[in-house]
Coordinates of N, CA and C in Angstrom, one line a residue:
M198 N 0.8 -1.3 0.1 CA 0.0 0.1 0.0 C 1.0 1.2 -0.1
V199 N 0.3 2.4 -0.6 CA 0.8 3.5 -0.6 C 0.0 4.5 0.4
A200 N 0.8 5.7 0.7 CA -0.1 6.4 1.4 C -0.8 7.7 0.5
V201 N -2.0 7.3 0.4 CA -2.5 8.2 -0.8 C -3.9 8.8 0.0
K202 N -3.4 10.4 0.6 CA -4.3 11.1 1.4 C -4.1 12.5 1.1
P203 N -5.2 13.4 0.3 CA -6.6 12.6 0.1 C -6.0 11.9 -1.1
M204 N -7.6 11.0 -1.2 CA -7.5 10.0 -2.6 C -7.2 10.6 -3.8
K205 N -5.9 10.2 -4.6 CA -5.7 10.7 -5.6 C -6.2 9.8 -6.8
T206 N -6.5 10.2 -8.0 CA -7.1 9.3 -9.1 C -5.9 9.7 -10.2
V207 N -5.5 8.3 -10.6 CA -4.4 8.1 -11.5 C -5.3 7.6 -12.8
G208 N -4.9 8.2 -13.8 CA -5.5 7.8 -14.9 C -4.7 7.1 -15.8
V209 N -5.0 5.9 -16.5 CA -4.1 5.1 -17.4 C -4.7 5.2 -18.5
L210 N -4.0 5.8 -19.7 CA -4.3 5.9 -21.1 C -4.7 4.5 -21.6
A211 N -6.0 4.4 -22.0 CA -6.7 2.8 -22.4 C -6.9 2.9 -23.9
L212 N -6.1 3.3 -24.7 CA -6.5 3.4 -25.9 C -6.0 1.6 -26.6
Q213 N -4.7 1.1 -25.9 CA -4.2 -0.1 -26.8 C -3.0 -0.1 -25.7
G214 N -2.7 -1.6 -25.6 CA -1.6 -1.8 -24.9 C -1.7 -2.3 -23.4
D215 N -0.9 -2.3 -22.6 CA -0.8 -3.0 -21.2 C -1.7 -2.3 -20.2
F216 N -2.6 -1.3 -20.5 CA -3.2 -0.1 -19.8 C -4.0 -1.2 -18.5
D217 N -4.5 -2.5 -18.9 CA -5.1 -3.2 -17.8 C -4.4 -3.5 -16.5
K218 N -3.3 -4.0 -17.0 CA -2.3 -4.3 -16.1 C -2.0 -3.4 -15.0
H219 N -1.3 -2.1 -15.4 CA -1.4 -1.1 -14.7 C -2.4 -0.7 -13.9
L220 N -3.9 -0.8 -14.2 CA -4.9 -0.6 -13.5 C -4.9 -1.6 -12.3
R221 N -4.6 -2.9 -12.6 CA -4.4 -3.9 -11.5 C -3.5 -3.5 -10.6
V222 N -2.2 -3.0 -11.0 CA -1.1 -2.8 -9.9 C -1.9 -1.4 -9.1
L223 N -2.3 -0.6 -9.4 CA -2.9 0.4 -8.9 C -3.8 0.2 -8.0
S224 N -4.7 -0.5 -8.1 CA -6.1 -1.4 -7.3 C -5.1 -2.0 -6.2
S225 N -4.1 -2.8 -6.4 CA -3.3 -3.5 -5.6 C -2.4 -2.7 -4.5
L226 N -2.4 -1.4 -4.8 CA -1.7 -0.5 -4.1 C -2.7 0.4 -3.3
G227 N -4.0 0.2 -3.6 CA -5.0 0.9 -2.9 C -5.2 2.5 -3.5
V228 N -4.8 2.7 -4.6 CA -4.7 3.7 -5.3 C -6.0 3.6 -6.4
K229 N -6.9 4.9 -6.7 CA -7.8 4.8 -7.7 C -7.4 5.0 -8.9
G230 N -7.6 4.0 -10.0 CA -7.3 4.0 -11.2 C -8.4 4.2 -12.1
L231 N -8.3 5.0 -13.5 CA -9.2 5.1 -14.2 C -8.7 5.0 -15.4
P232 N -9.4 4.2 -16.5 CA -9.2 3.9 -17.9 C -9.6 5.5 -18.5
V233 N -8.7 6.0 -19.3 CA -9.1 7.0 -20.0 C -9.0 6.8 -21.6
R234 N -10.2 7.5 -22.0 CA -10.2 7.3 -23.3 C -10.7 8.5 -24.1
N235 N -11.3 9.6 -23.2 CA -11.8 10.7 -23.7 C -11.2 12.1 -23.1
E236 N -11.4 12.9 -23.9 CA -10.7 14.4 -23.2 C -11.3 14.7 -21.9
S237 N -12.8 14.5 -21.9 CA -13.5 14.9 -20.7 C -12.7 14.1 -19.5
E238 N -12.2 13.0 -19.5 CA -11.9 12.2 -18.4 C -10.8 12.9 -17.8
F239 N -9.8 13.6 -18.5 CA -8.5 14.1 -18.2 C -8.7 15.3 -16.9
A240 N -9.8 15.9 -16.8 CA -10.5 16.6 -15.8 C -10.2 16.3 -14.5
S241 N -10.3 15.0 -14.2 CA -10.7 14.3 -12.7 C -9.5 13.9 -12.3
L242 N -8.2 13.8 -13.2 CA -7.1 13.1 -13.0 C -6.1 14.1 -12.3
D243 N -5.3 13.3 -11.4 CA -4.5 13.9 -10.5 C -2.7 13.6 -11.3
A244 N -2.9 12.3 -12.2 CA -1.6 12.0 -12.7 C -2.1 11.0 -13.9
L245 N -1.1 10.7 -14.7 CA -1.4 9.7 -15.7 C -0.2 8.6 -16.1
I246 N -0.7 7.5 -16.4 CA 0.2 6.3 -16.7 C 0.0 6.2 -18.4
I247 N 1.1 6.2 -19.2 CA 1.0 5.8 -20.3 C 1.7 4.5 -20.8
P248 N 0.9 3.4 -21.1 CA 1.5 2.0 -21.0 C 2.4 1.7 -22.0
G249 N 2.7 0.4 -21.8 CA 3.5 0.0 -23.1 C 2.5 -0.8 -24.5
G250 N 3.1 -0.8 -25.6 CA 2.0 -1.0 -26.5 C 2.8 -1.0 -27.8
E251 N 2.0 -0.7 -28.9 CA 2.5 -0.3 -30.1 C 2.5 1.3 -30.1
S252 N 3.7 2.0 -30.2 CA 3.6 3.4 -30.2 C 3.3 3.9 -31.4
T253 N 3.2 3.3 -32.6 CA 2.6 4.0 -33.9 C 1.0 3.9 -33.7
T254 N 0.2 2.7 -33.3 CA -0.8 2.5 -33.2 C -1.4 3.3 -32.0
M255 N -0.6 3.7 -30.8 CA -1.1 4.5 -29.7 C -1.1 5.9 -30.6
T256 N -0.2 6.1 -31.3 CA -0.3 7.5 -31.8 C -1.4 7.7 -32.6
H257 N -1.7 6.8 -33.7 CA -2.9 7.0 -34.5 C -4.2 7.0 -33.7
L258 N -4.3 6.4 -32.6 CA -5.8 6.3 -31.9 C -5.5 7.8 -31.0
I259 N -4.4 8.1 -30.5 CA -4.4 9.6 -30.0 C -5.0 10.6 -31.1
K260 N -4.8 10.6 -32.0 CA -4.9 11.5 -32.9 C -6.4 11.6 -33.4
E261 N -7.0 10.0 -33.7 CA -8.1 9.8 -34.1 C -9.1 10.2 -33.2
N262 N -9.0 10.0 -31.8 CA -9.5 10.7 -30.9 C -9.6 11.8 -30.3
D263 N -8.9 12.8 -30.8 CA -8.5 14.1 -30.8 C -7.9 14.1 -29.3
L264 N -6.7 13.3 -29.0 CA -6.3 13.6 -27.7 C -5.0 14.4 -27.6
E265 N -4.4 14.4 -28.3 CA -3.2 15.4 -28.5 C -3.1 16.6 -27.7
P266 N -3.8 17.5 -28.0 CA -4.0 18.7 -27.5 C -4.1 18.4 -25.9
V267 N -4.9 17.9 -25.5 CA -5.1 17.7 -24.0 C -4.0 16.9 -23.4
L268 N -3.2 15.8 -24.3 CA -2.3 15.2 -23.7 C -1.2 16.1 -23.2
R269 N -0.9 16.8 -24.4 CA 0.2 17.9 -24.5 C 0.4 18.8 -23.3
K270 N -1.0 19.2 -22.9 CA -1.3 20.1 -21.9 C -1.2 19.3 -20.6
F271 N -1.6 18.1 -20.3 CA -1.4 17.4 -19.2 C 0.0 17.2 -19.0
V272 N 0.8 16.8 -19.8 CA 2.1 16.1 -19.4 C 3.0 17.3 -19.2
K273 N 2.9 18.5 -19.2 CA 3.9 19.5 -19.1 C 3.7 19.9 -17.5
T274 N 2.7 19.6 -16.8 CA 2.7 19.9 -15.7 C 2.0 18.8 -14.4
K275 N 1.6 17.9 -14.9 CA 1.0 17.0 -13.9 C 2.1 15.4 -13.9
P276 N 1.9 14.9 -12.9 CA 2.7 13.3 -12.8 C 2.3 12.6 -13.9
V277 N 3.4 12.2 -14.8 CA 3.2 11.0 -15.4 C 4.0 10.4 -15.7
M278 N 4.0 8.7 -15.8 CA 4.5 7.8 -15.8 C 4.5 6.9 -17.3
G279 N 5.7 6.9 -18.2 CA 5.5 6.2 -19.1 C 6.4 4.8 -19.2
T280 N 5.7 3.7 -19.6 CA 6.4 2.5 -19.6 C 6.6 2.0 -21.1
C281 N 7.5 1.8 -21.7 CA 8.0 1.2 -23.1 C 7.6 2.1 -24.0
A282 N 6.1 2.0 -24.8 CA 5.6 2.9 -25.7 C 5.3 4.2 -25.0
G283 N 4.8 4.2 -23.9 CA 5.0 5.3 -23.3 C 5.9 6.2 -23.2
L284 N 7.2 5.6 -22.7 CA 8.3 6.2 -22.8 C 8.5 6.9 -24.3
I285 N 8.4 6.2 -25.3 CA 8.5 6.8 -26.7 C 7.5 8.1 -26.8
L286 N 6.5 7.9 -26.4 CA 5.4 9.0 -26.6 C 5.8 10.2 -25.8
L287 N 6.4 10.1 -24.6 CA 7.0 11.3 -23.8 C 8.1 11.9 -24.2
A288 N 8.9 11.1 -24.9 CA 10.0 11.8 -25.3 C 10.0 13.3 -26.1
N289 N 10.9 13.9 -26.2 CA 11.0 14.8 -27.1 C 11.8 14.5 -28.4
Q290 N 12.4 13.5 -28.4 CA 13.2 13.2 -29.8 C 13.1 11.6 -29.9
T291 N 12.3 11.7 -30.9 CA 11.8 10.2 -31.2 C 12.6 9.5 -32.3
K292 N 13.2 10.3 -33.4 CA 13.7 9.9 -34.6 C 12.8 9.3 -35.5
S293 N 11.6 9.4 -35.5 CA 10.4 8.7 -36.2 C 9.3 9.9 -36.3
E294 N 8.8 10.0 -37.5 CA 7.8 10.7 -37.9 C 6.3 9.9 -37.5
K295 N 6.4 8.8 -37.5 CA 5.5 7.9 -37.1 C 5.0 7.7 -35.9
V296 N 5.5 8.6 -34.7 CA 5.2 8.2 -33.5 C 5.0 10.0 -33.0
L297 N 4.1 10.2 -32.0 CA 3.9 11.4 -31.4 C 5.1 11.7 -30.4
G298 N 5.7 12.7 -30.3 CA 6.7 13.1 -29.4 C 6.0 14.4 -28.7
L299 N 5.5 14.0 -27.4 CA 4.9 14.9 -26.7 C 5.9 15.7 -26.0
G300 N 7.1 15.6 -25.8 CA 8.1 16.6 -25.1 C 8.0 16.8 -23.9
A301 N 7.6 15.8 -23.0 CA 7.6 16.1 -21.6 C 8.8 15.6 -20.9
I302 N 9.7 14.9 -21.4 CA 10.9 14.9 -20.8 C 12.0 14.9 -22.0
D303 N 13.3 15.5 -21.7 CA 14.2 15.8 -22.6 C 15.0 14.6 -22.8
L304 N 14.9 13.7 -23.9 CA 15.8 12.5 -24.0 C 15.5 12.3 -25.6
N305 N 16.4 11.3 -26.3 CA 16.3 11.1 -27.4 C 16.5 9.6 -27.2
L306 N 15.8 8.9 -28.3 CA 15.8 7.2 -27.9 C 16.0 6.6 -29.5
E307 N 15.9 5.3 -29.5 CA 15.7 4.3 -30.7 C 15.1 3.3 -30.3
R308 N 13.9 3.6 -31.3 CA 12.6 2.6 -31.1 C 13.3 1.3 -31.3
N309 N 12.8 0.4 -30.4 CA 13.4 -1.2 -30.6 C 14.8 -1.4 -30.4
G310 N 15.5 -0.6 -29.9 CA 16.7 -0.3 -29.6 C 17.3 -1.3 -29.0
F311 N 16.7 -2.2 -28.3 CA 17.3 -3.4 -27.6 C 16.8 -4.6 -28.5
G312 N 16.2 -4.6 -29.9 CA 15.7 -5.5 -30.6 C 14.5 -5.9 -30.8
R313 N 13.8 -6.6 -31.7 CA 12.5 -6.7 -31.9 C 12.1 -7.9 -31.0
Q314 N 10.9 -8.3 -31.2 CA 10.5 -9.4 -30.5 C 11.0 -10.5 -30.1
L315 N 11.7 -11.1 -30.9 CA 12.4 -12.2 -30.5 C 13.8 -12.1 -30.0
H316 N 14.0 -10.7 -29.8 CA 15.1 -10.5 -28.6 C 14.8 -9.9 -27.4
S317 N 13.3 -10.0 -27.4 CA 12.9 -9.6 -25.8 C 13.5 -10.5 -24.6
F318 N 13.8 -9.8 -23.6 CA 14.4 -10.4 -22.5 C 14.2 -9.9 -21.1
S319 N 14.7 -10.7 -20.2 CA 14.3 -10.0 -18.9 C 15.6 -9.9 -17.8
S320 N 16.0 -9.0 -17.2 CA 17.3 -8.7 -16.5 C 17.3 -8.3 -15.0
D321 N 17.8 -8.6 -14.1 CA 17.9 -8.0 -13.0 C 18.6 -6.7 -13.0
I322 N 17.7 -5.4 -12.6 CA 18.4 -4.2 -12.4 C 18.2 -3.6 -11.2
S323 N 19.2 -2.6 -11.0 CA 19.1 -1.9 -9.5 C 18.4 -0.7 -9.7
L324 N 17.7 -0.3 -9.0 CA 16.8 0.8 -8.8 C 17.6 1.8 -7.9
D325 N 17.6 3.0 -8.5 CA 18.3 4.2 -7.2 C 17.6 4.0 -6.1
F326 N 16.3 3.8 -5.9 CA 15.6 4.3 -4.8 C 15.3 3.1 -4.0
T327 N 15.9 1.9 -4.0 CA 15.3 0.8 -3.3 C 16.6 -0.1 -2.4
N328 N 17.7 1.0 -2.6 CA 18.6 0.3 -1.7 C 19.6 -0.8 -2.1
G329 N 19.2 -0.8 -3.4 CA 20.2 -2.1 -3.8 C 19.1 -3.2 -4.1
T330 N 18.1 -3.3 -3.5 CA 17.2 -4.4 -3.8 C 17.2 -4.8 -5.6
P331 N 17.2 -5.9 -6.1 CA 17.1 -6.1 -7.5 C 15.8 -6.1 -8.0
F332 N 15.4 -5.3 -9.1 CA 14.4 -5.7 -9.9 C 14.2 -6.4 -10.9
H333 N 13.4 -7.4 -11.2 CA 13.6 -8.1 -12.4 C 12.7 -7.5 -13.6
A334 N 13.4 -6.7 -14.4 CA 12.5 -6.0 -15.5 C 12.5 -6.7 -16.8
I335 N 11.5 -6.6 -17.5 CA 11.1 -7.5 -18.5 C 11.1 -6.7 -19.7
F336 N 11.9 -6.3 -21.0 CA 12.4 -5.9 -21.9 C 11.6 -6.6 -23.2
I337 N 10.4 -5.7 -23.8 CA 9.8 -6.3 -24.9 C 9.9 -5.3 -26.0
R338 N 10.6 -5.6 -27.1 CA 10.7 -4.3 -28.0 C 11.1 -3.0 -27.5
A339 N 12.0 -3.3 -26.8 CA 12.3 -2.1 -25.6 C 12.8 -0.7 -26.7
P340 N 12.7 0.3 -26.2 CA 13.3 1.5 -26.6 C 14.6 1.6 -26.2
K341 N 15.6 2.1 -26.7 CA 17.0 2.4 -25.9 C 17.0 3.9 -25.8
I342 N 17.1 4.4 -24.5 CA 17.5 5.7 -24.4 C 18.9 5.8 -25.0
L343 N 19.1 7.2 -25.6 CA 20.4 7.2 -26.2 C 21.2 8.3 -25.3
N344 N 20.7 9.8 -24.8 CA 21.1 10.2 -24.2 C 19.9 11.3 -23.5
L345 N 20.4 11.6 -22.3 CA 19.5 12.4 -21.6 C 19.8 14.0 -21.4
G346 N 18.5 14.9 -21.5 CA 18.8 16.2 -21.7 C 19.0 16.7 -20.4
E347 N 19.1 18.1 -20.1 CA 19.2 18.9 -18.9 C 18.1 18.8 -17.9
G348 N 18.4 18.2 -16.7 CA 17.4 18.1 -15.8 C 16.7 16.9 -15.7
V349 N 17.4 16.0 -16.7 CA 16.7 14.6 -16.5 C 17.9 13.7 -15.9
V350 N 17.1 12.7 -14.9 CA 18.4 12.0 -14.1 C 18.0 10.4 -14.4
P351 N 19.0 9.7 -14.8 CA 19.0 8.2 -14.6 C 18.5 7.6 -13.3
L352 N 17.3 6.7 -13.6 CA 17.1 5.8 -12.0 C 17.5 4.8 -11.9
A353 N 18.0 4.2 -13.2 CA 18.2 2.6 -13.5 C 18.9 2.4 -14.7
M354 N 20.1 1.5 -14.5 CA 20.8 1.2 -15.3 C 20.9 -0.3 -16.0
L355 N 21.1 -0.7 -17.1 CA 21.3 -2.2 -17.2 C 22.8 -2.3 -18.0
S356 N 23.4 -2.7 -17.3 CA 24.9 -2.5 -17.6 C 25.3 -0.8 -17.9
D357 N 25.7 -0.5 -19.0 CA 25.8 1.0 -19.0 C 25.0 1.6 -19.9
E358 N 23.5 1.1 -20.1 CA 22.6 1.8 -20.5 C 21.5 2.2 -19.5
V359 N 21.1 3.7 -19.8 CA 19.8 4.0 -18.7 C 18.7 3.4 -19.4
V360 N 17.8 3.0 -18.5 CA 16.7 2.0 -18.8 C 15.6 3.0 -18.0
M361 N 16.0 3.8 -17.1 CA 14.6 4.3 -16.3 C 15.2 5.8 -15.9
A362 N 14.3 6.6 -16.0 CA 15.1 8.2 -15.9 C 13.6 9.2 -15.7
R363 N 13.9 10.3 -15.0 CA 12.9 11.0 -14.5 C 13.4 12.6 -14.4
N364 N 12.4 13.4 -14.5 CA 12.8 14.6 -14.6 C 11.8 15.6 -13.5
S365 N 11.2 16.7 -13.3 CA 10.5 17.1 -12.2 C 9.2 16.4 -12.4
N366 N 8.9 16.0 -13.4 CA 7.1 15.6 -13.1 C 7.0 14.2 -14.1
V367 N 7.8 13.6 -14.7 CA 7.8 12.5 -15.4 C 9.0 11.3 -15.2
I368 N 8.2 10.3 -15.0 CA 9.2 9.1 -14.9 C 9.1 8.3 -16.3
V369 N 10.2 7.6 -17.0 CA 9.8 6.8 -17.9 C 11.0 5.5 -17.6
A370 N 10.4 4.3 -18.2 CA 11.0 3.2 -18.2 C 11.0 2.5 -19.6
S371 N 12.2 1.9 -20.1 CA 12.4 1.1 -21.2 C 11.5 -0.3 -21.2
F372 N 11.3 -0.8 -19.9 CA 10.8 -2.2 -19.8 C 9.2 -1.9 -19.1
H373 N 8.8 -2.9 -18.9 CA 7.4 -3.1 -18.3 C 7.2 -3.7 -16.7
P374 N 7.3 -2.5 -16.0 CA 7.0 -2.9 -14.7 C 5.8 -3.5 -14.1
E375 N 4.8 -3.5 -15.0 CA 3.2 -3.7 -14.6 C 3.5 -5.1 -14.7
L376 N 4.3 -5.9 -15.6 CA 4.2 -7.3 -15.8 C 5.0 -8.0 -14.6
T377 N 5.5 -7.5 -13.5 CA 5.9 -8.4 -12.3 C 5.1 -8.1 -11.3
D378 N 5.3 -8.6 -10.2 CA 4.8 -8.7 -8.9 C 5.5 -7.8 -8.0
N379 N 6.6 -6.9 -8.5 CA 7.4 -6.2 -7.8 C 6.7 -4.5 -8.0
R380 N 6.0 -4.1 -6.9 CA 5.3 -2.9 -7.0 C 6.2 -1.6 -6.7
S381 N 7.5 -1.8 -6.7 CA 8.7 -0.8 -6.2 C 8.2 0.6 -7.2
I382 N 8.5 0.3 -8.5 CA 8.2 1.5 -9.5 C 7.1 2.1 -9.3
H383 N 5.8 1.7 -9.3 CA 4.5 2.2 -9.2 C 4.7 2.9 -7.6
K384 N 5.0 2.3 -6.6 CA 5.2 2.9 -5.2 C 5.7 4.4 -5.5
Y385 N 6.9 4.1 -6.0 CA 8.0 5.4 -6.2 C 7.1 6.5 -7.0
F386 N 6.5 6.2 -8.0 CA 5.9 7.2 -8.7 C 4.6 7.8 -8.1
I387 N 4.0 7.1 -7.5 CA 2.9 7.5 -6.4 C 3.5 8.5 -5.5
N388 N 4.4 7.8 -4.7 CA 4.7 8.6 -3.4 C 5.6 9.9 -3.9
Q389 N 6.3 10.0 -4.7 CA 7.4 10.6 -5.2 C 6.7 12.0 -5.9
L390 N 6.0 11.6 -7.0 CA 5.2 12.4 -7.6 C 3.9 12.8 -7.4
V391 N 3.2 11.8 -7.2 CA 1.7 12.3 -7.1 C 1.1 12.7 -6.0
V392 N 1.6 12.2 -4.6 CA 1.1 12.6 -3.4 C 2.2 13.4 -2.4
S393 N 3.4 13.7 -3.6 CA 4.4 14.7 -2.7 C 4.2 16.3 -2.8
E394 N 4.3 17.0 -1.9 CA 3.5 18.6 -1.8 C 4.2 19.2 -3.2
E395 N 5.5 19.0 -3.2 CA 6.6 19.5 -4.1 C 6.0 19.4 -5.7
N396 N 5.2 18.4 -6.1 CA 4.6 18.1 -7.4 C 3.2 18.4 -7.5
S397 N 2.3 18.3 -6.3 CA 1.0 18.5 -6.2 C 0.5 19.5 -7.1
N398 N -0.3 19.3 -7.7 CA -1.5 20.8 -8.5 C -2.4 20.9 -8.1

């Protein structure tokens, strides 16, 4: 459980991908989660998770549902977490015209940088905020972070590659934390960004 008082509402963009698994994690932590598909639903949100999935398909659906303006406004100031495809959508430099770059976090990346589906893998990584306790991270067609801009700090490494990072209001991960039983990353997002006085809006 995480201490969420008063109750905050964390939306999960539910157009495509792993949104249901993120909602289950939020529920297991006692956090109110809300699947988000329409512009009107953003008004009730304190934070947002953009899940893994197909970044090109998600881009198409965001545009088809006219969500790009409200997303761009939301991710500039509210707490947001993006995993795998969510990372791609939140970055400002995707090196592809096929996917949206919302510009919420200053980094550039390579889509499928760790390989295609056949090269999916899992590995223990160390998170900066768990005192060395390993986190078993699952990488599926994972984007590779090439470099970080000003104000962006690494939170986890795989060998010499940054696989998780944050700025003031955004956390991104190359992997899928929602696919494990370890809730450390979702707890960190809730406690550090969603309920902290510094980042409350």
